[in-house]
Coordinates of C-alpha atoms in Angstrom, one line a residue:
Chain A
M1 CA 0.0 0.0 0.3
D2 CA 1.5 3.2 -0.9
H3 CA 1.5 5.5 2.5
E4 CA 2.0 8.8 0.9
A5 CA -0.5 8.5 -2.1
L6 CA -3.8 8.1 0.6
A7 CA -2.2 10.3 2.9
M8 CA -2.7 12.5 -0.3
E9 CA -5.9 11.5 -1.9
M10 CA -6.9 12.9 1.6
R11 CA -5.8 15.3 3.0
G12 CA -6.8 17.0 -1.1
L13 CA -9.5 16.1 -0.2
R14 CA -10.5 17.7 2.8
E15 CA -8.8 20.0 0.8
Q16 CA -11.1 20.3 -2.8
V17 CA -14.3 20.9 -1.2
T18 CA -14.9 23.5 0.8
G19 CA -16.2 22.5 4.1
I20 CA -14.4 18.9 4.6
T21 CA -12.5 19.9 8.2
D22 CA -11.3 15.4 8.7
T23 CA -11.1 12.5 6.9
A24 CA -10.2 9.6 8.9
V25 CA -10.0 5.5 5.8
A26 CA -10.5 1.9 8.8
A27 CA -10.7 -1.4 7.6
A28 CA -14.3 -2.9 8.3
D29 CA -13.7 -4.0 11.3
G30 CA -13.6 -0.7 12.7
L31 CA -9.7 -0.6 12.8
L32 CA -7.9 2.8 11.8
I33 CA -6.3 2.5 8.9
A34 CA -4.8 6.3 8.2
A35 CA -6.3 9.5 9.8
D36 CA -6.4 12.7 8.9
T37 CA -8.1 15.1 11.5
A38 CA -8.0 18.1 14.1
E39 CA -5.7 17.1 17.7
D40 CA -10.3 16.8 19.5
I41 CA -10.6 13.9 17.4
D42 CA -9.9 10.6 19.0
P43 CA -9.0 9.0 15.0
E44 CA -9.8 5.6 17.1
G45 CA -13.0 6.1 18.5
L46 CA -14.0 7.5 15.2
A47 CA -12.6 4.6 13.5
A48 CA -15.3 1.7 15.8
I49 CA -17.8 4.4 15.3
A50 CA -18.2 4.1 12.1
A51 CA -17.5 1.1 11.3
A52 CA -20.1 -0.1 13.7
G53 CA -22.5 2.8 12.5
L54 CA -21.9 1.7 9.1
G55 CA -22.3 -1.6 9.3
L56 CA -25.8 -1.2 11.1
A57 CA -26.5 0.6 8.3
R58 CA -26.7 -1.4 6.0
R59 CA -28.1 -4.1 7.2
T60 CA -31.0 -1.9 8.7
A61 CA -30.9 -1.1 4.4
E62 CA -30.9 -5.0 3.4
A63 CA -33.4 -5.4 5.7
T64 CA -36.2 -2.6 5.1
G65 CA -35.6 -3.4 1.6
R66 CA -33.6 -0.8 1.0
G67 CA -31.0 -1.9 -1.9
A68 CA -27.6 -1.8 -1.5
L69 CA -26.5 1.1 0.8
R70 CA -24.5 4.6 0.1
R71 CA -23.0 5.9 2.8
T72 CA -25.3 7.2 5.9
V73 CA -24.8 10.1 6.9
A74 CA -25.3 11.5 10.5
H75 CA -26.5 15.5 10.5
G76 CA -25.9 18.0 13.7
S77 CA -25.7 21.3 14.1
H78 CA -22.1 22.1 13.1
G79 CA -21.3 19.5 10.0
C80 CA -22.4 16.1 9.8
A81 CA -19.9 12.4 9.6
A82 CA -20.7 11.2 6.5
V83 CA -19.1 7.4 5.9
Y84 CA -19.1 5.7 2.8
A85 CA -18.0 2.4 2.0
V86 CA -14.6 1.8 0.3
G87 CA -14.8 -1.5 -1.7
E88 CA -15.7 -4.5 1.0
S89 CA -13.2 -5.0 3.6
A90 CA -12.6 -0.8 3.9
L91 CA -14.5 1.9 4.4
M92 CA -14.2 6.2 5.2
V93 CA -16.0 8.5 7.2
V94 CA -15.4 11.9 6.2
L95 CA -16.2 15.1 8.3
S96 CA -17.7 18.4 7.7
D97 CA -18.8 21.6 9.3
E98 CA -22.4 22.8 8.5
G99 CA -21.8 25.0 5.4
V100 CA -20.7 21.8 3.2
D101 CA -22.6 21.3 -0.1
L102 CA -23.6 17.5 0.2
D103 CA -24.4 16.7 -3.1
R104 CA -21.3 18.6 -4.3
L105 CA -19.4 16.9 -0.9
H106 CA -20.7 12.9 -2.5
E107 CA -19.4 14.0 -6.2
E108 CA -16.2 14.5 -5.5
T109 CA -15.8 11.3 -2.9
R110 CA -16.7 8.6 -5.5
P111 CA -14.3 9.3 -7.3
A112 CA -11.6 9.7 -4.9
L113 CA -13.5 6.5 -3.0
T114 CA -12.5 4.4 -6.0
R115 CA -9.2 5.5 -5.5
I116 CA -8.2 4.9 -2.5
G117 CA -9.4 1.2 -2.6
S118 CA -7.1 0.3 -6.1
I119 CA -4.9 2.0 -3.3
L120 CA -5.5 0.2 -0.6
S121 CA -6.1 -2.9 -2.6
A122 CA -2.9 -2.4 -3.9
P123 CA -0.1 -4.7 -4.0
E124 CA 2.8 -4.0 -1.7
T125 CA 5.7 -1.5 -3.7
V126 CA 6.7 0.2 -0.8
P127 CA 9.1 -1.9 1.3
A128 CA 9.5 -1.2 5.4
V129 CA 10.7 3.3 5.2
S130 CA 13.3 4.0 7.7
A131 CA 12.9 7.4 7.1
V132 CA 10.2 7.3 9.5
A133 CA 11.8 8.6 13.3
G134 CA 12.2 11.9 11.7
A135 CA 9.4 12.5 10.3
G136 CA 7.7 11.0 13.4
S137 CA 9.3 14.4 15.5
E138 CA 8.6 16.3 13.8
A139 CA 5.3 16.1 14.0
V140 CA 2.9 18.6 15.7
Chain B
M1 CA 5.4 33.6 -2.0
A2 CA 5.2 35.2 -5.5
D3 CA 2.0 33.2 -4.9
R4 CA 0.7 35.2 -2.0
R5 CA -1.5 38.0 -4.1
I6 CA -4.7 37.5 -4.5
S7 CA -6.3 38.4 -8.0
L8 CA -9.6 37.9 -9.0
D9 CA -11.2 35.3 -11.4
R10 CA -12.0 37.8 -13.9
A11 CA -13.5 34.7 -16.3
G12 CA -16.0 33.8 -13.7
Y13 CA -16.2 37.1 -12.6
G14 CA -17.7 38.6 -15.8
L15 CA -19.1 35.4 -16.2
L16 CA -20.9 36.3 -13.1
S17 CA -21.4 39.3 -13.6
R18 CA -23.2 39.3 -17.4
T19 CA -26.1 36.4 -16.4
L20 CA -26.7 38.7 -13.2
A21 CA -27.1 41.8 -14.9
E22 CA -28.8 40.3 -17.7
C23 CA -31.3 38.2 -14.7
G24 CA -31.6 42.1 -13.5
R25 CA -33.1 43.7 -16.8
D26 CA -35.7 40.1 -17.4
E27 CA -36.8 41.6 -13.8
A28 CA -36.3 37.3 -13.2
T29 CA -37.1 35.5 -9.8
G30 CA -35.8 31.7 -9.0
E31 CA -32.3 30.1 -8.3
L32 CA -28.7 30.8 -10.2
R33 CA -26.3 28.1 -9.2
V34 CA -22.9 28.9 -9.8
S35 CA -20.1 26.5 -9.2
G36 CA -16.5 26.2 -8.9
R37 CA -14.2 26.8 -5.5
P38 CA -17.3 27.7 -3.0
G39 CA -19.7 28.5 -5.1
G40 CA -23.0 29.4 -4.2
A41 CA -26.5 29.9 -5.2
F42 CA -28.1 33.5 -5.6
H43 CA -31.7 33.9 -5.2
L44 CA -33.4 36.3 -7.5
R45 CA -36.8 38.3 -6.5
G46 CA -38.2 40.4 -9.6
G47 CA -34.1 41.0 -10.2
L48 CA -33.5 41.6 -7.7
V49 CA -31.0 39.7 -4.4
V50 CA -32.4 38.2 -1.8
A51 CA -30.4 35.6 -0.2
V52 CA -27.1 33.7 -1.2
E53 CA -26.2 30.9 0.3
S54 CA -22.6 29.6 -0.5
P55 CA -20.3 26.7 1.7
G56 CA -17.8 29.5 1.4
A57 CA -19.1 30.6 4.3
P58 CA -21.4 31.1 7.1
G59 CA -25.6 31.7 7.1
P60 CA -27.3 33.0 9.2
E61 CA -27.9 30.2 11.5
A62 CA -25.0 29.2 11.4
L63 CA -23.2 33.2 12.3
L64 CA -26.6 32.4 15.3
L65 CA -25.5 29.0 16.6
R66 CA -21.2 29.3 16.3
S67 CA -21.3 32.7 17.8
G68 CA -22.8 31.3 21.1
R69 CA -25.8 34.3 20.6
I70 CA -28.2 31.5 21.1
S71 CA -28.4 27.4 22.2
G72 CA -28.8 25.2 19.8
E73 CA -31.5 24.1 23.1
Q74 CA -32.6 27.0 21.7
W75 CA -32.6 26.8 18.2
D76 CA -34.7 23.0 17.7
G77 CA -37.1 24.4 20.9
L78 CA -38.1 27.5 18.1
L79 CA -38.2 25.3 15.1
D80 CA -40.3 22.5 17.3
E81 CA -42.8 26.0 17.3
P82 CA -46.1 26.0 14.9
G83 CA -45.3 28.3 12.4
A84 CA -41.8 27.8 12.4
G85 CA -40.0 26.3 9.9
R86 CA -36.6 27.0 8.9
W87 CA -36.2 30.0 9.6
P88 CA -37.7 30.9 13.4
E89 CA -37.7 34.5 13.4
A90 CA -40.7 35.2 14.6
G91 CA -39.9 32.3 18.1
L92 CA -36.6 34.2 17.8
I93 CA -37.7 38.1 17.8
A94 CA -40.9 36.6 20.9
H95 CA -38.2 35.0 22.6
G96 CA -35.6 37.9 23.4
Y97 CA -33.2 35.8 21.9
A98 CA -32.4 39.1 19.2
G99 CA -33.7 42.3 17.7
A100 CA -35.8 42.4 14.5
A101 CA -32.9 44.9 13.1
Q102 CA -31.0 42.9 14.9
L103 CA -32.4 40.0 12.4
R104 CA -32.3 42.1 9.5
V105 CA -29.1 43.3 9.5
M106 CA -27.2 39.4 10.0
R107 CA -28.9 38.2 6.9
M108 CA -28.3 41.0 5.0
Q109 CA -24.6 40.5 5.8
A110 CA -24.7 36.4 4.9
L111 CA -25.8 37.7 2.1
Q112 CA -23.0 40.1 1.2
D113 CA -20.5 37.9 2.8
A114 CA -21.4 34.2 0.7
V115 CA -21.7 37.0 -2.5
F116 CA -17.7 37.8 -1.2
A117 CA -17.1 34.5 -1.1
V118 CA -18.2 33.2 -4.1
V119 CA -16.2 36.2 -6.2
A120 CA -13.0 35.7 -4.1
G121 CA -12.6 31.9 -5.2
H122 CA -13.4 30.6 -8.2
V123 CA -16.3 30.9 -10.5
E124 CA -16.1 28.1 -13.0
G125 CA -19.6 28.2 -14.3
V126 CA -22.9 29.1 -13.2
R127 CA -26.1 27.1 -14.4
P128 CA -29.4 29.5 -16.7
L129 CA -31.2 30.1 -13.8
T130 CA -34.3 27.5 -12.1
E131 CA -37.0 27.8 -10.6
P132 CA -35.9 27.7 -6.4
S133 CA -35.1 24.1 -4.9
G134 CA -36.6 23.1 -2.4
S135 CA -38.1 25.5 -0.2
G136 CA -36.4 28.0 -1.2
P137 CA -33.8 30.1 0.6
L138 CA -33.2 29.7 4.5
A139 CA -33.9 33.7 5.3
P140 CA -34.1 35.6 2.4
V141 CA -34.3 39.8 3.1
A142 CA -37.2 41.2 2.7
V143 CA -36.0 44.0 -0.1
G144 CA -34.0 42.4 -3.0
E145 CA -30.3 44.3 -3.1
S146 CA -29.4 45.3 -6.7
P147 CA -26.4 42.1 -8.0
L148 CA -24.3 44.8 -9.7
R149 CA -23.8 46.2 -7.1
L150 CA -23.4 43.2 -4.3
L151 CA -20.9 42.0 -7.5
Q152 CA -19.4 45.6 -6.9
E153 CA -19.6 45.6 -2.9
A154 CA -17.2 42.6 -4.1
T155 CA -15.7 43.1 -5.4
R156 CA -13.9 46.3 -3.1
K157 CA -13.9 44.0 -0.8
L158 CA -11.0 42.4 -2.4
T159 CA -9.3 44.9 -3.8
A160 CA -8.8 46.3 0.1
L161 CA -7.7 42.3 0.9
A162 CA -5.2 42.4 -2.2
A163 CA -3.8 46.5 -0.8
L164 CA -3.1 44.5 2.9
P165 CA 1.0 44.0 3.5
C166 CA 0.2 39.8 4.0
P167 CA -2.9 39.6 2.0
V168 CA -5.5 36.3 2.4
L169 CA -7.7 34.6 0.9
P170 CA -10.7 33.5 2.9
D171 CA -10.0 29.1 1.5
R172 CA -6.1 29.4 0.7
E173 CA -4.4 29.9 3.9
R174 CA -3.3 27.8 6.2
P175 CA -2.1 30.2 9.4
L176 CA -0.7 28.9 12.9
P177 CA -0.3 31.2 15.8
A178 CA 2.6 32.9 15.9
P179 CA 5.1 31.0 18.8
G180 CA 4.6 34.0 21.6
A181 CA 1.2 34.3 20.9
A182 CA -1.1 33.3 24.0
P183 CA -5.0 32.5 22.5
D184 CA -4.9 33.7 26.2
D185 CA -3.9 36.8 26.1
P186 CA -6.1 39.8 28.0
R187 CA -4.3 42.1 26.2
L188 CA -6.5 41.0 23.1
P189 CA -9.8 41.7 21.6
S190 CA -11.7 38.5 21.9
A191 CA -11.7 38.2 17.9
R192 CA -7.9 37.5 18.1
R193 CA -8.5 35.3 20.5
D194 CA -11.4 32.8 19.3
V195 CA -8.9 33.2 15.6
L196 CA -6.0 31.5 17.9
T197 CA -7.1 28.9 20.1
H198 CA -9.0 27.7 16.4
A199 CA -5.9 28.3 14.3
N200 CA -4.1 25.0 13.9
G201 CA -2.2 25.2 10.1
R202 CA -5.4 23.0 8.6
R203 CA -8.1 25.7 9.0
T204 CA -9.2 28.2 6.0
A205 CA -10.2 31.7 7.0
R206 CA -13.4 30.8 6.1
D207 CA -13.4 28.0 8.4
L208 CA -12.5 29.8 11.3
A209 CA -15.3 32.2 10.9
F210 CA -17.7 28.5 10.6
I211 CA -16.6 27.9 14.4
T212 CA -16.8 31.0 15.4
G213 CA -20.5 32.6 13.9
R214 CA -18.3 35.3 12.8
G215 CA -18.8 36.9 8.8
V216 CA -16.0 34.7 6.2
Y217 CA -15.4 39.2 5.3
P218 CA -14.1 40.3 8.4
V219 CA -12.4 36.5 9.9
T220 CA -9.9 37.1 6.7
V221 CA -9.2 40.3 7.4
E222 CA -8.0 39.5 10.8
I223 CA -6.2 36.9 9.9
A224 CA -5.0 38.8 7.4
R225 CA -3.5 42.2 9.9
M226 CA -2.6 39.3 12.2
L227 CA -0.1 37.7 10.1
A228 CA 1.1 41.1 9.4
E229 CA 1.5 41.9 13.5
G230 CA 3.5 38.3 13.8
L231 CA 0.9 37.2 15.9
L232 CA 0.0 34.1 13.4
R233 CA 2.2 33.1 10.6
C234 CA 1.9 30.5 7.4
A235 CA 3.3 26.6 7.1
D236 CA 6.0 28.0 3.6
P237 CA 6.2 25.9 2.0
P238 CA 3.4 23.6 2.6
P239 CA 4.2 20.8 4.2
T240 CA 5.8 17.9 2.3
V241 CA 6.0 15.1 4.7
L242 CA 2.1 15.0 4.9
P243 CA 1.2 14.9 8.5
V244 CA -1.0 12.1 8.6
P245 CA -0.3 9.0 10.1
V246 CA -1.9 5.6 7.9
H247 CA -1.6 3.1 10.4
I248 CA -0.8 -0.3 8.5
P249 CA 1.3 -1.6 7.5
A250 CA -0.7 -4.6 5.4
T251 CA -0.5 -5.3 1.7
G252 CA -3.1 -5.3 -0.3
A253 CA -4.9 -8.0 1.8
L254 CA -6.8 -5.2 4.1
V255 CA -5.2 -8.4 7.6
P256 CA -6.8 -6.3 11.0
L257 CA -3.9 -5.3 12.9
R258 CA -4.5 -6.0 16.8
R259 CA -2.4 -3.2 18.3
E260 CA -2.6 -2.6 22.5
E261 CA -1.2 0.6 22.6
P262 CA -3.2 3.3 21.5
V263 CA -1.8 5.4 18.5
R264 CA -0.5 9.7 19.5
L265 CA -2.1 11.4 16.2
G266 CA 0.9 13.5 16.0
E267 CA 3.0 10.3 14.8
L268 CA 3.3 11.3 11.2
V269 CA 3.9 7.6 9.0
R270 CA 4.0 4.2 11.4
I271 CA 5.1 2.3 8.6
G272 CA 8.2 0.9 10.4
E273 CA 5.7 -1.0 12.0
P274 CA 6.5 -5.0 10.5
S275 CA 3.0 -6.2 7.8
V276 CA 1.7 -9.0 9.2
P277 CA 2.3 -11.9 6.9
P278 CA 0.0 -14.9 7.7
H279 CA 2.0 -16.4 10.1
P280 CA 2.5 -16.3 13.5
V281 CA 5.6 -14.6 14.4
P282 CA 5.7 -11.3 14.3
Q283 CA 2.2 -10.8 15.4
K284 CA 3.1 -11.8 19.1
A285 CA 5.8 -9.1 18.2
Q286 CA 4.0 -6.7 17.8
D287 CA 0.8 -8.2 20.3
P288 CA 2.8 -9.1 23.5
Q289 CA -0.4 -8.8 25.3
G290 CA -2.0 -12.4 23.2
P291 CA 0.8 -13.5 22.0
Q292 CA -1.2 -16.5 21.6
G293 CA -3.4 -15.0 19.1
P294 CA -7.4 -16.8 18.8
Q295 CA -8.7 -13.6 17.1
G296 CA -7.9 -14.8 13.5
P297 CA -5.2 -12.0 11.5
Q298 CA -3.8 -14.9 9.5
D299 CA -7.7 -14.6 7.8
S300 CA -8.7 -14.5 4.5
P301 CA -8.6 -10.9 3.9
N302 CA -12.3 -10.4 3.5
S303 CA -11.9 -11.4 7.5
R304 CA -15.4 -8.8 7.4
T305 CA -17.7 -12.6 6.5
S306 CA -15.1 -14.7 7.6
Q307 CA -16.2 -13.9 10.5
S308 CA -18.6 -16.4 12.0
P309 CA -19.9 -15.6 15.7
Q310 CA -17.7 -18.2 17.3
E311 CA -14.8 -15.9 17.1
P312 CA -14.0 -14.7 20.1
T313 CA -15.7 -10.9 18.8
G314 CA -14.8 -8.2 20.5
R315 CA -15.3 -10.7 24.3
P316 CA -11.7 -9.8 26.3
D317 CA -12.1 -13.1 27.3
P318 CA -9.9 -15.4 25.8
V319 CA -8.2 -12.8 24.8
R320 CA -7.0 -12.3 28.2
A321 CA -6.2 -15.9 28.8
P322 CA -2.9 -16.3 28.6
G323 CA -2.5 -13.4 30.9
P324 CA -3.7 -14.4 34.9
P325 CA -0.3 -15.8 36.0
K326 CA 0.9 -12.1 35.2
R327 CA -2.2 -10.2 36.7
A328 CA -2.2 -11.9 39.3
A329 CA 1.6 -11.7 40.2
R330 CA 0.7 -7.9 39.5
Q331 CA -2.1 -7.8 41.8
G332 CA 0.0 -9.8 44.7
K333 CA 2.1 -6.6 45.0
P334 CA 0.6 -4.3 47.1
D335 CA 1.6 -0.5 46.0
A336 CA 0.4 -2.1 41.9
P337 CA 0.6 1.2 39.8
P338 CA -3.0 2.8 39.7
V339 CA -2.5 3.6 36.4
Q340 CA -3.7 -0.1 34.6
S341 CA -6.5 0.3 37.5
P342 CA -6.4 -3.5 37.5
P343 CA -10.6 -5.1 37.9
P344 CA -12.1 -6.8 40.5
P345 CA -11.6 -10.5 40.3
G346 CA -13.3 -12.5 38.5
Q347 CA -14.1 -9.9 36.2
P348 CA -12.1 -9.7 32.6
P349 CA -10.5 -6.9 32.9
R350 CA -12.2 -4.4 29.4
Q351 CA -9.5 -3.1 27.8
L352 CA -10.6 -1.3 24.6
P353 CA -12.4 -3.9 23.6
R354 CA -13.7 -0.6 20.8
R355 CA -10.9 -1.6 19.3
R356 CA -11.3 -5.5 18.7
P357 CA -12.6 -6.5 15.1
G358 CA -15.2 -7.6 15.8
A359 CA -16.9 -4.8 18.1
S360 CA -17.9 -3.0 14.9
G361 CA -21.2 -4.4 14.5
I362 CA -20.2 -6.4 11.4
T363 CA -19.9 -9.5 12.8
E364 CA -23.6 -11.3 13.8
S365 CA -23.4 -10.1 17.3
L366 CA -25.2 -6.3 17.9
A367 CA -27.2 -6.9 20.2
D368 CA -24.7 -8.8 22.9
A369 CA -24.9 -8.0 26.1
H370 CA -21.0 -6.8 26.2
R371 CA -21.2 -4.4 23.8
E372 CA -21.7 -0.9 25.9
A373 CA -18.3 -0.5 26.4
S374 CA -18.1 0.9 22.4
W375 CA -20.7 3.2 23.5
K376 CA -19.2 4.9 26.1
G377 CA -16.6 5.2 23.5
F378 CA -18.9 7.6 21.4
F379 CA -20.4 9.4 23.8
R380 CA -16.9 10.1 25.4
L381 CA -15.9 11.1 22.0
R382 CA -19.4 13.3 21.4
H383 CA -17.4 15.0 24.0
R384 CA -14.0 15.5 22.7
I385 CA -15.7 16.6 19.3
W386 CA -18.1 19.6 20.7
T387 CA -16.2 21.4 23.6
P388 CA -13.9 23.5 21.2
D389 CA -17.1 24.5 18.9
S390 CA -19.4 24.2 21.7
G391 CA -17.6 26.5 23.5
T392 CA -17.2 30.0 21.7

C-alpha cells in the first residue's frame, strides 16, 4: 500500500471540497488505517464508531429492502459526518461543517473512494521505510 | 511567496456579472447556481437578489448558533414551534434571543458575505436560472439588493484585502499561531483570541469564520492583519511530508492489525511497523498481550464475512486467557501501579474493546450485552468533538 498516495488522497479531498474538516480511512472492522483529523478527535474511536454505524446502516437498508447502501450521514447542528464504504473491506469517514454542499461532497468523494480503494488493495510496493523516526518527531 | 498575491478570477467574474445583469434586466425570479470553489446559489426575486448561500460563508443559522448567541437546544425548541419553518424569526424575536432589526442586519450581512466568498473564490460556471429548488432560500431579505451593486461591493472588499501587507484568501492560507502568541492574552480583543484558539494550520479563514460564527470577510481581514503583526504565521512552503498518520502496514489484503497501545495522532507515518505476514511470529512481536492469538489476523482479506460468531467477537475473555499468571503476580504486590486500575478479581479486564474486530457490529453479534463499552467510547468522543466548538 502506498502510504503517501493515501495521505495525498485524503488531504486532497479535504482541501478540494469547501467544508470538509477531517477524513479517516479504516478497515471494515473498525481498525484505523489512516487519519487526517484535528487534535480534538480521537481517530481510533472514530474509526470504530464509523464501522459500527456503517454496519448498522447496511443491515437497516437490507432489512427494510432499501437496496444497496450508498452512505450514511449523521447530521448535527454544527456539521455532518458521512461514512462511505470503500470496497468490501474498508470505509472512509468524512467530517464536514454545516456549510458544506452535500451534493458536491458526495460527488467529489465518489472518485476519491475509487482511488483509495485501489490504493488499499494494491500490492506492497514500498519497502518498510526507515526514515520514519525523523519525520515523526517533526509533527506537532 | 509570489503566488500569495490576490487577483480576481476575471473570466468567472465576467460570466457571473453578465448573467446576473441579464437576470436584473429581465426582472427574473428563481435560483442561479454558481459552480466552482466555493460556488453558491443566488436567489432572485424580480431581478433583485434576496438571498445568497455559499459553502464559503456562514449563513444566518450558523452565525446565530456558532457565535453562541443562541444555543442548539434553544434553536431546536424554536423549530418545534408551529409555523416556525426552517428560519424561526418570529420565535427568535418573541423569546428575546434577537431583535428584529438585528436579524435584518444579520441576514443582509450573510448575503453580502456569501457574495464575497463566491467572488473571492473561483467561478467555474453559472447554470441557467431555475425555479427555486426545495423550499427556497432559508432567510431571504425583505427588500432585494441589486445584483451589480452586490458584486461591486464584493470586488471592493477583495481589492481592500489585496492591498493589505499580508493578503489572505478565505480558502487558501491555513495559518498557525506564531510562537509567543498566546490565545488567552487578555490584551487581545476577543475576536483575535478566538482566531488564535482555533487556528491550527489545518483551518482556512473560511473554516475559522464558521467555527467562530462570524462573517468570512471580517475574519479574513483579521487574519491578514494578525499575519502582518506576527501573531499568526503560515507554514510556508506547505509541508511535503503529510502529517497523516498511516497505521496499517498491510499488503493488499486488509489484514486487521492488533495494536494494544493507543497511537498518538502526532506520529507521522507508522511504516516502521512490520507487515503482518500470514504466520504468527511477527504478530507475537506486535502484540505481547495476546500472543496466543485466537483472534484471526491470519484470516482472509475479507475477514468481515469470515468472522463467524464462534470467533471471539470483541469479548476480552479468550484474548485475556494467557494473562492470568501475570496479572495475579501484579495484584499480589500491594503497591500495584494505579494507572492500569486492575479490575476486581473474577471480572475480565475491559481493555479497549472497541478496538477489537467484531466490536464494530458488523459481525452477527450486534445485540451482545457486552457492547456498552463501545457506547461509552462514543460519548467520550462526542464530548471531545463538541467541547471546543460549543464553547465559542
